[in-house]
Amino acid sequence: MWKYFRSLLLVTGLCFLSINSTWGQYALSSNFIDKNLTEAVEQIGFLAPNIPTDKFPRTYEDGKSISSNSAWWTSGFYPGTLLYLCEYSGNDDLLNKAKEKLKILEQEKLNTSTHDLGFMLYCSFGNALRLTHDSSAYKNVLLTGANSLITRFSPITKTIRSWEGWTYPVIIDNMMNLEFLTQASKMTGDNKYREIASTHANTTMLNHYRKDMSCYHVVDYNPTTGGIVAKKTAQGAYDESAWARGQAWGLYGYTMMYRETKDKRYLKFAEKIADFILNHPNLPEDFVPYWDFNAPDLPTDSPYATMYKNNRDASAAAINASALLELSTFVKPSKAKRYLQSAEKMLISLSSSPYKATIGSNGGFILMQSVGSIPHKSEIDVPLTYADYYYVEALMRYKKMLKK
Ligand code: GLY
């Protein structure tokens, strides 16, 4: 009898534990997420009056708002953030503000001089289509833009060209433009966009990554032979260093490519990138990386060794958080737990001092302490529109995960 009672207790206990562990899976409460999203809605209201009608917010430095025209690579993030926050709050004023910016941004659908069309058009028009389902307003813009983007693809280098200049440069950031192409295939039923995306991702896996799973910022190709001319950095500390935002773009890019293709090679790759980031001895305790993983170890004769050694990049943390949340849904439970807990830690850090601005300050940007480019002495320790976009995206992703 006792034996029977003991097994019953054991079974009941196990059931409770497993139910309890499902209940306890998420460390952040919906109150925490809602509070931060509500504050983001309030804060973005302070941004709009600082931005001329035909311009897009970029950063806020020395008490001044800095904006860009629609051709700058970050132009899609503000309308994208407004759309996420409209999705959260149901506030139509945010949708209307986004629509005003979309009208100005639309001309970039014909821009064939940049690889950044995914950032510019998919984060903005892509979210508008997802949210409103208004195909007649947004589908043609997206498809025209996707057709502009693929003019930059070369079957010889098997990549999409990033910049002009150099020889045929491809930067790791370009992984972020591929979702735009997979969506274009879904919209048209034409596989050519998805094939270009996969080809670019495959070439980047081969040529951008080092044995330790850190990546180069720039790989410069020979456009005639497809060979590699050089592997360099433009925004990192030195050619062989691990520029923090570059690692984040790669993590996000391969996680997204797995979602879009279900090709397990991308999933394994994303896991290895995540492990490089999370196991790095220079990842600070609050999980907001230095602008370059190698920055704290720079030789004393490096131009950045004294001044910029300890600068953090909140934008890289926001991108990592959003990517890790998604990655946690694709992997086995032990890894899922690590990725989820790491993303939670990033969100907790970003949602508090010294990263989150008090409402009404910071020119209306949500986060502080990001780094644009230290080698170019540009946007150092400032808010950046894309840090806000990926932070809000991560909060929205978390909110959806809590609902499941
Ligand atoms: N895509 C440019 C940057 O990450 O700074």
Coordinates of C-alpha atoms and ligand atoms in Angstrom, one line a residue:
M1 CA 0.0 0.0 0.0
W2 CA 2.8 2.4 1.0
K3 CA 4.6 1.5 -2.2
Y4 CA 1.5 2.4 -4.3
F5 CA 1.0 5.6 -2.3
R6 CA 4.7 6.6 -2.8
S7 CA 4.5 6.0 -6.6
L8 CA 1.3 8.1 -6.7
L9 CA 3.1 10.9 -4.8
L10 CA 6.0 10.7 -7.2
V11 CA 3.9 10.8 -10.3
T12 CA 1.8 13.7 -8.9
G13 CA 5.0 15.5 -8.0
L14 CA 6.5 15.1 -11.4
C15 CA 3.3 16.4 -13.0
F16 CA 3.4 19.4 -10.8
L17 CA 7.0 20.1 -11.5
S18 CA 6.6 19.9 -15.3
I19 CA 3.5 22.1 -15.2
N20 CA 5.3 24.4 -12.8
S21 CA 8.3 24.6 -15.1
T22 CA 6.1 25.5 -18.0
W23 CA 4.5 28.2 -15.9
G24 CA 7.9 29.3 -14.7
Q25 CA 9.4 29.4 -18.2
Y26 CA 9.3 33.1 -18.6
A27 CA 11.1 35.3 -16.1
L28 CA 9.6 38.6 -17.3
S29 CA 6.0 39.3 -16.4
S30 CA 3.5 40.7 -18.8
N31 CA 3.4 43.8 -16.5
F32 CA 7.1 44.3 -17.2
I33 CA 6.7 44.1 -20.9
D34 CA 3.5 46.2 -21.0
K35 CA 5.1 48.9 -18.8
N36 CA 8.1 49.2 -21.1
L37 CA 5.9 49.2 -24.3
T38 CA 3.6 51.8 -22.7
E39 CA 6.5 54.0 -21.9
A40 CA 7.9 53.5 -25.4
V41 CA 4.5 54.8 -26.8
E42 CA 4.8 57.8 -24.5
Q43 CA 8.4 58.4 -25.3
I44 CA 8.0 58.2 -29.1
G45 CA 5.5 61.1 -28.8
F46 CA 8.4 63.3 -27.8
L47 CA 10.4 62.3 -30.9
A48 CA 8.0 63.5 -33.6
P49 CA 8.0 67.3 -33.0
N50 CA 11.9 67.3 -33.3
I51 CA 11.8 65.8 -36.9
P52 CA 11.1 67.8 -40.0
T53 CA 8.1 66.4 -42.0
D54 CA 10.3 65.2 -44.9
K55 CA 13.0 63.7 -42.6
F56 CA 13.6 60.6 -40.5
P57 CA 15.0 60.5 -37.0
R58 CA 18.6 59.1 -36.7
T59 CA 20.0 60.1 -33.3
Y60 CA 20.2 62.9 -30.7
E61 CA 23.6 64.4 -29.9
D62 CA 24.6 67.4 -27.7
G63 CA 21.0 68.3 -27.2
K64 CA 20.2 68.3 -30.9
S65 CA 18.0 66.0 -33.0
I66 CA 19.8 64.6 -36.0
S67 CA 17.6 63.4 -38.8
S68 CA 18.3 62.0 -42.3
N69 CA 16.6 61.9 -45.7
S70 CA 14.8 58.8 -47.0
A71 CA 17.9 57.5 -48.8
W72 CA 19.9 57.0 -45.5
W73 CA 20.0 53.3 -44.4
T74 CA 18.1 53.9 -41.1
S75 CA 15.0 55.6 -42.6
G76 CA 12.7 52.6 -42.2
F77 CA 13.2 52.1 -38.5
Y78 CA 11.1 55.0 -37.2
P79 CA 8.0 54.2 -39.2
G80 CA 8.7 50.5 -38.3
T81 CA 8.8 51.4 -34.6
L82 CA 5.6 53.5 -34.8
L83 CA 3.9 50.5 -36.4
Y84 CA 5.0 48.0 -33.7
L85 CA 3.8 50.5 -31.1
C86 CA 0.5 50.9 -32.9
E87 CA 0.1 47.1 -33.0
Y88 CA 0.7 47.2 -29.2
S89 CA -1.5 50.1 -28.3
G90 CA -4.1 50.2 -31.0
N91 CA -3.4 54.0 -31.2
D92 CA -4.2 55.1 -34.7
D93 CA -2.3 58.3 -34.3
L94 CA 0.9 56.2 -34.4
L95 CA -0.3 54.5 -37.7
N96 CA -1.1 57.9 -39.2
K97 CA 2.4 59.2 -38.2
A98 CA 3.9 56.1 -39.8
K99 CA 1.9 56.6 -43.0
E100 CA 3.1 60.2 -43.3
K101 CA 6.7 58.9 -43.3
L102 CA 5.9 56.0 -45.7
K103 CA 4.8 58.5 -48.3
I104 CA 8.2 60.1 -48.2
L105 CA 10.1 56.8 -48.0
E106 CA 8.3 55.2 -51.0
Q107 CA 10.7 56.8 -53.6
E108 CA 13.4 54.5 -52.3
K109 CA 11.7 51.5 -54.0
L110 CA 13.6 52.6 -57.1
N111 CA 16.9 53.1 -55.4
T112 CA 19.4 50.6 -56.8
S113 CA 22.5 52.2 -55.3
T114 CA 22.1 50.6 -51.9
H115 CA 21.8 47.1 -50.4
D116 CA 20.0 48.5 -47.4
L117 CA 16.5 48.3 -48.9
G118 CA 15.6 45.5 -46.5
F119 CA 16.2 47.8 -43.5
M120 CA 14.6 50.8 -45.3
L121 CA 11.5 49.2 -46.9
Y122 CA 10.9 45.9 -45.2
C123 CA 11.1 47.2 -41.6
S124 CA 8.6 49.9 -42.6
F125 CA 6.3 48.9 -45.5
G126 CA 6.7 45.2 -44.5
N127 CA 5.3 46.0 -41.1
A128 CA 2.6 48.2 -42.6
L129 CA 1.4 45.3 -44.8
R130 CA 1.6 42.8 -41.9
L131 CA -0.4 45.2 -39.6
T132 CA -3.0 46.6 -42.0
H133 CA -3.2 43.8 -44.7
D134 CA -3.6 46.6 -47.2
S135 CA -2.0 44.9 -50.2
S136 CA -3.1 47.6 -52.6
A137 CA -1.2 50.3 -50.6
Y138 CA 2.0 48.4 -49.8
K139 CA 2.6 45.3 -52.0
N140 CA 3.8 47.0 -55.1
V141 CA 6.2 49.2 -53.2
L142 CA 7.6 46.1 -51.6
L143 CA 8.0 44.2 -54.8
T144 CA 9.4 47.2 -56.7
G145 CA 11.9 47.5 -53.9
A146 CA 12.8 43.8 -53.9
N147 CA 13.4 44.0 -57.7
S148 CA 15.7 47.0 -57.1
L149 CA 17.6 45.0 -54.4
I150 CA 18.2 42.0 -56.6
T151 CA 19.9 44.1 -59.3
R152 CA 22.8 44.1 -56.9
F153 CA 23.1 40.3 -57.0
S154 CA 26.0 38.8 -58.9
P155 CA 25.9 35.1 -59.9
I156 CA 29.7 35.2 -60.0
T157 CA 30.3 36.3 -56.4
K158 CA 27.1 34.7 -55.4
T159 CA 26.3 37.7 -53.2
I160 CA 24.4 41.0 -53.2
R161 CA 26.9 43.9 -53.4
S162 CA 26.8 46.1 -50.3
W163 CA 28.6 49.3 -51.1
E164 CA 30.1 51.2 -54.0
G165 CA 33.8 51.7 -53.8
W166 CA 36.2 49.0 -52.6
T167 CA 36.2 46.2 -55.3
Y168 CA 32.9 44.3 -54.6
P169 CA 32.3 44.7 -50.9
V170 CA 29.8 42.6 -48.9
I171 CA 29.2 43.4 -45.3
I172 CA 27.7 41.1 -42.7
D173 CA 24.9 43.6 -42.2
N174 CA 23.6 42.5 -45.6
M175 CA 22.2 39.3 -44.0
M176 CA 19.4 41.6 -42.7
N177 CA 18.2 42.4 -46.1
L178 CA 17.3 38.8 -47.0
E179 CA 14.0 38.6 -45.2
F180 CA 12.7 41.2 -47.6
L181 CA 13.5 38.8 -50.4
T182 CA 12.0 35.7 -48.8
Q183 CA 8.8 37.7 -48.3
A184 CA 8.9 38.8 -52.0
S185 CA 8.9 35.2 -53.0
K186 CA 5.9 34.5 -50.7
M187 CA 4.1 37.5 -52.2
T188 CA 4.7 36.6 -55.8
G189 CA 5.1 32.8 -55.8
D190 CA 8.4 33.4 -57.7
N191 CA 11.2 31.6 -56.0
K192 CA 14.0 33.7 -57.5
Y193 CA 14.1 36.2 -54.6
R194 CA 14.4 33.3 -52.1
E195 CA 17.1 31.6 -54.1
I196 CA 19.1 34.8 -54.2
A197 CA 18.7 35.1 -50.4
S198 CA 19.8 31.5 -49.8
T199 CA 22.8 31.9 -52.2
H200 CA 23.9 35.1 -50.4
A201 CA 23.5 33.4 -47.0
N202 CA 25.5 30.4 -48.1
T203 CA 28.3 32.4 -49.5
T204 CA 28.4 34.5 -46.3
M205 CA 28.6 31.4 -44.2
L206 CA 31.6 30.3 -46.2
N207 CA 33.5 33.5 -46.4
H208 CA 32.6 35.8 -43.5
Y209 CA 33.0 33.5 -40.6
R210 CA 36.2 32.5 -38.7
K211 CA 36.8 29.2 -37.0
D212 CA 35.7 30.6 -33.6
M213 CA 32.4 31.7 -35.2
S214 CA 33.1 35.4 -35.0
C215 CA 32.7 37.2 -38.3
Y216 CA 34.5 39.8 -40.4
H217 CA 32.7 43.0 -41.1
V218 CA 33.6 43.3 -44.8
V219 CA 34.6 40.7 -47.4
D220 CA 35.7 42.3 -50.6
Y221 CA 35.3 40.1 -53.7
N222 CA 36.7 40.1 -57.2
P223 CA 33.6 40.6 -59.4
T224 CA 35.1 38.9 -62.4
T225 CA 36.3 35.7 -60.7
G226 CA 34.3 35.6 -57.5
G227 CA 37.5 35.2 -55.6
I228 CA 38.2 37.1 -52.3
V229 CA 40.3 40.2 -52.5
A230 CA 40.4 41.0 -48.8
K231 CA 38.7 40.5 -45.4
K232 CA 38.5 43.8 -43.5
T233 CA 36.6 45.9 -41.1
A234 CA 35.1 49.4 -41.5
Q235 CA 33.3 49.8 -38.2
G236 CA 35.2 47.4 -35.9
A237 CA 38.4 47.9 -33.9
Y238 CA 40.6 46.1 -36.4
D239 CA 40.3 43.6 -39.3
E240 CA 40.4 40.5 -37.2
S241 CA 38.3 41.8 -34.3
A242 CA 34.6 40.9 -33.6
W243 CA 32.6 44.1 -34.2
A244 CA 29.6 43.7 -31.8
R245 CA 26.8 44.8 -34.1
G246 CA 28.2 42.7 -36.9
Q247 CA 27.9 39.6 -34.7
A248 CA 24.4 40.6 -33.9
W249 CA 23.4 41.1 -37.5
G250 CA 24.7 37.6 -38.3
L251 CA 22.9 36.0 -35.4
Y252 CA 19.6 37.7 -36.4
G253 CA 20.2 36.9 -40.1
Y254 CA 20.8 33.2 -39.8
T255 CA 18.0 32.8 -37.2
M256 CA 15.6 34.5 -39.7
M257 CA 16.9 32.4 -42.6
Y258 CA 16.2 29.2 -40.7
R259 CA 12.6 30.5 -40.0
E260 CA 12.2 31.3 -43.7
T261 CA 13.7 28.1 -45.2
K262 CA 13.7 25.5 -42.4
D263 CA 17.3 24.7 -43.6
K264 CA 18.9 23.1 -40.6
R265 CA 22.4 24.4 -41.6
Y266 CA 21.2 28.0 -40.8
L267 CA 19.9 26.9 -37.4
K268 CA 23.1 25.2 -36.4
F269 CA 25.0 28.3 -37.7
A270 CA 22.8 30.6 -35.7
E271 CA 23.4 28.5 -32.6
K272 CA 27.1 28.7 -33.0
I273 CA 27.0 32.4 -33.4
A274 CA 24.9 32.7 -30.3
D275 CA 27.3 30.6 -28.4
F276 CA 30.2 32.8 -29.6
I277 CA 28.5 35.9 -28.3
L278 CA 27.2 34.4 -25.0
N279 CA 30.4 32.6 -24.1
H280 CA 32.7 35.5 -24.9
P281 CA 34.8 36.4 -21.9
N282 CA 34.4 40.1 -22.7
L283 CA 30.6 40.0 -22.7
P284 CA 29.8 42.2 -19.7
E285 CA 27.6 40.9 -16.9
D286 CA 24.6 42.9 -18.0
F287 CA 24.9 41.3 -21.5
V288 CA 25.2 44.7 -23.3
P289 CA 28.3 44.2 -25.4
Y290 CA 31.2 46.6 -25.8
W291 CA 31.1 48.1 -29.3
D292 CA 33.7 45.5 -30.3
F293 CA 34.2 42.2 -28.4
N294 CA 38.0 42.8 -28.7
A295 CA 37.8 46.4 -27.5
P296 CA 38.7 45.8 -23.9
D297 CA 41.9 43.9 -25.0
L298 CA 43.2 46.4 -27.5
P299 CA 47.0 46.9 -27.7
T300 CA 48.0 50.2 -26.1
D301 CA 49.0 51.6 -29.5
S302 CA 45.5 51.1 -31.0
P303 CA 43.9 54.5 -31.7
Y304 CA 40.8 53.3 -29.7
A305 CA 42.7 51.7 -26.7
T306 CA 42.2 54.4 -24.2
M307 CA 39.2 56.3 -25.3
Y308 CA 36.8 53.8 -26.6
K309 CA 37.7 50.6 -24.9
N310 CA 34.7 50.5 -22.7
N311 CA 31.9 51.9 -24.8
R312 CA 28.8 49.8 -24.9
D313 CA 26.5 49.3 -27.8
A314 CA 22.9 49.0 -26.7
S315 CA 21.9 48.6 -30.4
A316 CA 23.8 45.3 -30.5
A317 CA 22.1 44.1 -27.3
A318 CA 18.7 45.0 -28.7
I319 CA 19.3 43.0 -31.9
N320 CA 20.7 40.1 -30.0
A321 CA 17.7 40.1 -27.6
S322 CA 15.2 40.0 -30.5
A323 CA 17.2 37.3 -32.3
L324 CA 17.7 35.1 -29.3
L325 CA 14.0 35.2 -28.4
E326 CA 13.3 33.8 -31.9
L327 CA 16.1 31.3 -31.8
S328 CA 14.9 30.0 -28.4
T329 CA 11.7 28.8 -30.1
F330 CA 13.6 26.6 -32.6
V331 CA 16.1 24.7 -30.4
K332 CA 16.1 21.9 -27.9
P333 CA 14.9 22.7 -24.4
S334 CA 18.3 23.1 -22.7
K335 CA 19.5 25.6 -25.3
A336 CA 16.1 27.3 -25.5
K337 CA 16.4 28.0 -21.8
R338 CA 19.8 29.6 -22.1
Y339 CA 18.8 31.7 -25.1
L340 CA 15.6 32.8 -23.5
Q341 CA 17.3 33.7 -20.2
S342 CA 20.0 35.6 -22.0
A343 CA 17.5 37.6 -24.0
E344 CA 15.6 38.3 -20.8
K345 CA 18.8 39.5 -19.1
M346 CA 19.4 41.9 -22.1
L347 CA 15.8 43.2 -21.9
I348 CA 16.1 43.8 -18.2
S349 CA 19.4 45.7 -18.7
L350 CA 18.1 47.8 -21.6
S351 CA 14.9 48.6 -19.7
S352 CA 16.8 50.2 -16.9
S353 CA 19.6 52.8 -16.2
P354 CA 22.0 53.5 -17.8
Y355 CA 20.4 52.4 -21.0
K356 CA 16.8 53.5 -20.9
A357 CA 16.1 57.2 -21.0
T358 CA 13.6 58.8 -18.7
I359 CA 10.4 59.8 -20.5
G360 CA 10.7 63.2 -22.2
S361 CA 14.5 63.2 -22.3
N362 CA 17.0 61.8 -24.9
G363 CA 15.2 63.7 -27.8
G364 CA 12.4 61.2 -27.6
F365 CA 14.6 58.1 -28.3
I366 CA 13.9 55.2 -26.0
L367 CA 17.5 53.9 -25.5
M368 CA 20.8 55.6 -24.8
Q369 CA 24.4 54.4 -25.2
S370 CA 24.7 52.9 -28.7
V371 CA 27.6 53.2 -31.0
G372 CA 27.3 54.0 -34.7
S373 CA 31.0 53.9 -35.8
I374 CA 34.0 54.5 -33.6
P375 CA 36.5 54.4 -36.5
H376 CA 34.5 57.1 -38.3
K377 CA 34.1 59.0 -35.0
S378 CA 30.4 59.0 -35.6
E379 CA 27.5 58.5 -33.3
I380 CA 29.4 57.4 -30.2
D381 CA 27.5 56.8 -27.0
V382 CA 24.2 58.1 -28.3
P383 CA 20.6 56.9 -29.0
L384 CA 20.1 55.3 -32.4
T385 CA 16.8 54.7 -34.2
Y386 CA 17.6 51.1 -34.9
A387 CA 18.4 50.3 -31.2
D388 CA 14.9 51.5 -30.4
Y389 CA 13.4 49.5 -33.3
Y390 CA 14.9 46.2 -32.3
Y391 CA 14.2 46.8 -28.6
V392 CA 10.5 47.4 -29.3
E393 CA 10.5 44.4 -31.6
A394 CA 12.0 42.2 -28.9
L395 CA 9.4 43.4 -26.4
M396 CA 6.7 42.6 -28.9
R397 CA 8.1 39.2 -29.6
Y398 CA 8.2 38.5 -25.8
K399 CA 4.6 39.6 -25.4
K400 CA 3.5 37.2 -28.2
M401 CA 5.5 34.4 -26.6
L402 CA 3.8 35.0 -23.2
K403 CA 0.4 34.6 -24.9
K404 CA 1.2 31.2 -26.4
Ligands
GLY1 N1 24.4 48.7 -41.2 C1 25.3 49.7 -40.7 C2 25.5 49.5 -39.2 O1 25.2 48.5 -38.6 O2 26.2 50.4 -38.7

